[in-house]
Amino acid sequence: MMFTSNFIGIFFARSLHYQFYSWYFQTLPYLLWQCTWTTTQKGFLSTSRILIFITIEGCWLTFPSTSSSSWTLAACHLMILLGVFGNAPAPNYKFTKHLL
């Protein structure tokens, strides 16, 4: 939940700075592997996750940023955000109400 909250903050930020990248870089592999994308080809999911990760790295390494690197980063972030929100809780997750 913390990783997703931090990522949402990055996604909706008006401007991005390199210190933001250091805040969420370590969480990107986890977020990518939590994404639920449907595909018919076996092995495509791992490849697409790695390509998105490399593309994000390339966008951040572009200095000064260009409009294409910014739009590409926004598209990668959108794919991750939609993939994470499409994810269902784990099968062994049990929601319990606690009365105060």
PDB file of C-alpha atoms in Angstrom:
ATOM      1  CA  MET A   1       0.000   0.000   0.000  1.00  0.00           C
ATOM      2  CA  MET A   2       2.873   2.360   0.765  1.00  0.00           C
ATOM      3  CA  PHE A   3       4.539   1.619  -2.585  1.00  0.00           C
ATOM      4  CA  THR A   4       1.299   2.250  -4.448  1.00  0.00           C
ATOM      5  CA  SER A   5       0.615   5.477  -2.545  1.00  0.00           C
ATOM      6  CA  ASN A   6       4.099   6.760  -3.310  1.00  0.00           C
ATOM      7  CA  PHE A   7       3.689   5.783  -6.959  1.00  0.00           C
ATOM      8  CA  ILE A   8       0.364   7.623  -7.227  1.00  0.00           C
ATOM      9  CA  GLY A   9       2.086  10.732  -5.883  1.00  0.00           C
ATOM     10  CA  ILE A  10       4.778  10.396  -8.552  1.00  0.00           C
ATOM     11  CA  PHE A  11       2.178   9.815 -11.261  1.00  0.00           C
ATOM     12  CA  PHE A  12       0.208  12.978 -10.455  1.00  0.00           C
ATOM     13  CA  ALA A  13       3.193  15.228  -9.705  1.00  0.00           C
ATOM     14  CA  ARG A  14       3.305  18.416 -11.769  1.00  0.00           C
ATOM     15  CA  SER A  15       7.050  18.204 -12.212  1.00  0.00           C
ATOM     16  CA  LEU A  16       9.521  15.433 -11.536  1.00  0.00           C
ATOM     17  CA  HIS A  17      12.991  15.761 -10.096  1.00  0.00           C
ATOM     18  CA  TYR A  18      15.725  13.172  -9.817  1.00  0.00           C
ATOM     19  CA  GLN A  19      15.220  12.780  -6.071  1.00  0.00           C
ATOM     20  CA  PHE A  20      11.707  11.498  -6.834  1.00  0.00           C
ATOM     21  CA  TYR A  21      13.243   8.775  -8.959  1.00  0.00           C
ATOM     22  CA  SER A  22      15.404   7.677  -6.041  1.00  0.00           C
ATOM     23  CA  TRP A  23      12.269   7.473  -3.889  1.00  0.00           C
ATOM     24  CA  TYR A  24      10.408   5.039  -6.084  1.00  0.00           C
ATOM     25  CA  PHE A  25      13.101   3.297  -8.144  1.00  0.00           C
ATOM     26  CA  GLN A  26      13.406   0.410  -5.680  1.00  0.00           C
ATOM     27  CA  THR A  27       9.647  -0.165  -5.702  1.00  0.00           C
ATOM     28  CA  LEU A  28       9.273  -0.389  -9.486  1.00  0.00           C
ATOM     29  CA  PRO A  29      10.098  -4.126  -9.786  1.00  0.00           C
ATOM     30  CA  TYR A  30       7.563  -4.960  -7.083  1.00  0.00           C
ATOM     31  CA  LEU A  31       4.884  -2.776  -8.655  1.00  0.00           C
ATOM     32  CA  LEU A  32       5.556  -4.200 -12.110  1.00  0.00           C
ATOM     33  CA  TRP A  33       5.236  -7.773 -10.889  1.00  0.00           C
ATOM     34  CA  GLN A  34       2.001  -6.929  -9.071  1.00  0.00           C
ATOM     35  CA  CYS A  35       0.409  -5.752 -12.313  1.00  0.00           C
ATOM     36  CA  THR A  36      -2.267  -7.928 -13.858  1.00  0.00           C
ATOM     37  CA  TRP A  37      -2.240  -7.648 -17.601  1.00  0.00           C
ATOM     38  CA  THR A  38      -3.937 -10.267 -19.706  1.00  0.00           C
ATOM     39  CA  THR A  39      -2.171 -11.724 -22.701  1.00  0.00           C
ATOM     40  CA  THR A  40      -2.430 -14.802 -24.858  1.00  0.00           C
ATOM     41  CA  GLN A  41       1.303 -15.312 -25.298  1.00  0.00           C
ATOM     42  CA  LYS A  42       3.294 -17.099 -22.641  1.00  0.00           C
ATOM     43  CA  GLY A  43       6.370 -15.207 -21.475  1.00  0.00           C
ATOM     44  CA  PHE A  44       5.114 -11.887 -22.807  1.00  0.00           C
ATOM     45  CA  LEU A  45       4.296 -10.570 -19.334  1.00  0.00           C
ATOM     46  CA  SER A  46       7.851 -10.865 -18.018  1.00  0.00           C
ATOM     47  CA  THR A  47       9.270  -9.355 -21.183  1.00  0.00           C
ATOM     48  CA  SER A  48       6.850  -6.434 -21.088  1.00  0.00           C
ATOM     49  CA  ARG A  49       7.624  -5.772 -17.434  1.00  0.00           C
ATOM     50  CA  ILE A  50      11.346  -5.668 -18.112  1.00  0.00           C
ATOM     51  CA  LEU A  51      10.838  -3.421 -21.149  1.00  0.00           C
ATOM     52  CA  ILE A  52       8.717  -0.991 -19.131  1.00  0.00           C
ATOM     53  CA  PHE A  53      11.388  -0.914 -16.423  1.00  0.00           C
ATOM     54  CA  ILE A  54      14.149  -0.219 -18.972  1.00  0.00           C
ATOM     55  CA  THR A  55      12.012   2.420 -20.708  1.00  0.00           C
ATOM     56  CA  ILE A  56      11.432   4.232 -17.411  1.00  0.00           C
ATOM     57  CA  GLU A  57      15.175   4.177 -16.764  1.00  0.00           C
ATOM     58  CA  GLY A  58      15.818   5.607 -20.224  1.00  0.00           C
ATOM     59  CA  CYS A  59      13.267   8.358 -19.708  1.00  0.00           C
ATOM     60  CA  TRP A  60      14.916   9.410 -16.470  1.00  0.00           C
ATOM     61  CA  LEU A  61      18.396   9.330 -18.007  1.00  0.00           C
ATOM     62  CA  THR A  62      17.357  11.762 -20.749  1.00  0.00           C
ATOM     63  CA  PHE A  63      18.731  15.133 -19.704  1.00  0.00           C
ATOM     64  CA  PRO A  64      17.373  17.651 -20.296  1.00  0.00           C
ATOM     65  CA  SER A  65      14.002  16.008 -20.604  1.00  0.00           C
ATOM     66  CA  THR A  66      12.188  16.212 -23.895  1.00  0.00           C
ATOM     67  CA  SER A  67       8.485  16.095 -24.564  1.00  0.00           C
ATOM     68  CA  SER A  68       8.805  12.556 -25.967  1.00  0.00           C
ATOM     69  CA  SER A  69      10.656  11.307 -22.881  1.00  0.00           C
ATOM     70  CA  SER A  70       8.048  12.934 -20.637  1.00  0.00           C
ATOM     71  CA  TRP A  71       5.126  11.437 -22.550  1.00  0.00           C
ATOM     72  CA  THR A  72       6.803   8.034 -22.636  1.00  0.00           C
ATOM     73  CA  LEU A  73       7.349   8.161 -18.874  1.00  0.00           C
ATOM     74  CA  ALA A  74       3.712   9.162 -18.354  1.00  0.00           C
ATOM     75  CA  ALA A  75       2.565   6.263 -20.562  1.00  0.00           C
ATOM     76  CA  CYS A  76       4.714   3.772 -18.633  1.00  0.00           C
ATOM     77  CA  HIS A  77       3.390   5.120 -15.343  1.00  0.00           C
ATOM     78  CA  LEU A  78      -0.178   4.843 -16.607  1.00  0.00           C
ATOM     79  CA  MET A  79       0.358   1.207 -17.627  1.00  0.00           C
ATOM     80  CA  ILE A  80       1.734   0.397 -14.176  1.00  0.00           C
ATOM     81  CA  LEU A  81      -1.061   2.252 -12.403  1.00  0.00           C
ATOM     82  CA  LEU A  82      -3.782   0.487 -14.401  1.00  0.00           C
ATOM     83  CA  GLY A  83      -2.052  -2.852 -13.898  1.00  0.00           C
ATOM     84  CA  VAL A  84      -1.792  -2.414 -10.145  1.00  0.00           C
ATOM     85  CA  PHE A  85      -5.406  -1.322  -9.771  1.00  0.00           C
ATOM     86  CA  GLY A  86      -6.549  -4.283 -11.845  1.00  0.00           C
ATOM     87  CA  ASN A  87      -4.919  -6.601  -9.335  1.00  0.00           C
ATOM     88  CA  ALA A  88      -7.190  -8.494  -6.947  1.00  0.00           C
ATOM     89  CA  PRO A  89      -6.218  -9.233  -3.356  1.00  0.00           C
ATOM     90  CA  ALA A  90      -4.317 -12.457  -2.762  1.00  0.00           C
ATOM     91  CA  PRO A  91      -6.520 -15.566  -2.403  1.00  0.00           C
ATOM     92  CA  ASN A  92      -5.561 -15.991   1.241  1.00  0.00           C
ATOM     93  CA  TYR A  93      -6.416 -12.359   2.108  1.00  0.00           C
ATOM     94  CA  LYS A  94      -9.136 -12.181   4.737  1.00  0.00           C
ATOM     95  CA  PHE A  95     -10.858  -8.936   5.526  1.00  0.00           C
ATOM     96  CA  THR A  96     -11.984  -8.725   9.120  1.00  0.00           C
ATOM     97  CA  LYS A  97     -13.885  -5.969  10.774  1.00  0.00           C
ATOM     98  CA  HIS A  98     -12.544  -4.798  14.051  1.00  0.00           C
ATOM     99  CA  LEU A  99     -14.972  -3.183  16.395  1.00  0.00           C
ATOM    100  CA  LEU A 100     -13.606  -0.526  18.640  1.00  0.00           C
TER     101      LEU A 100
END
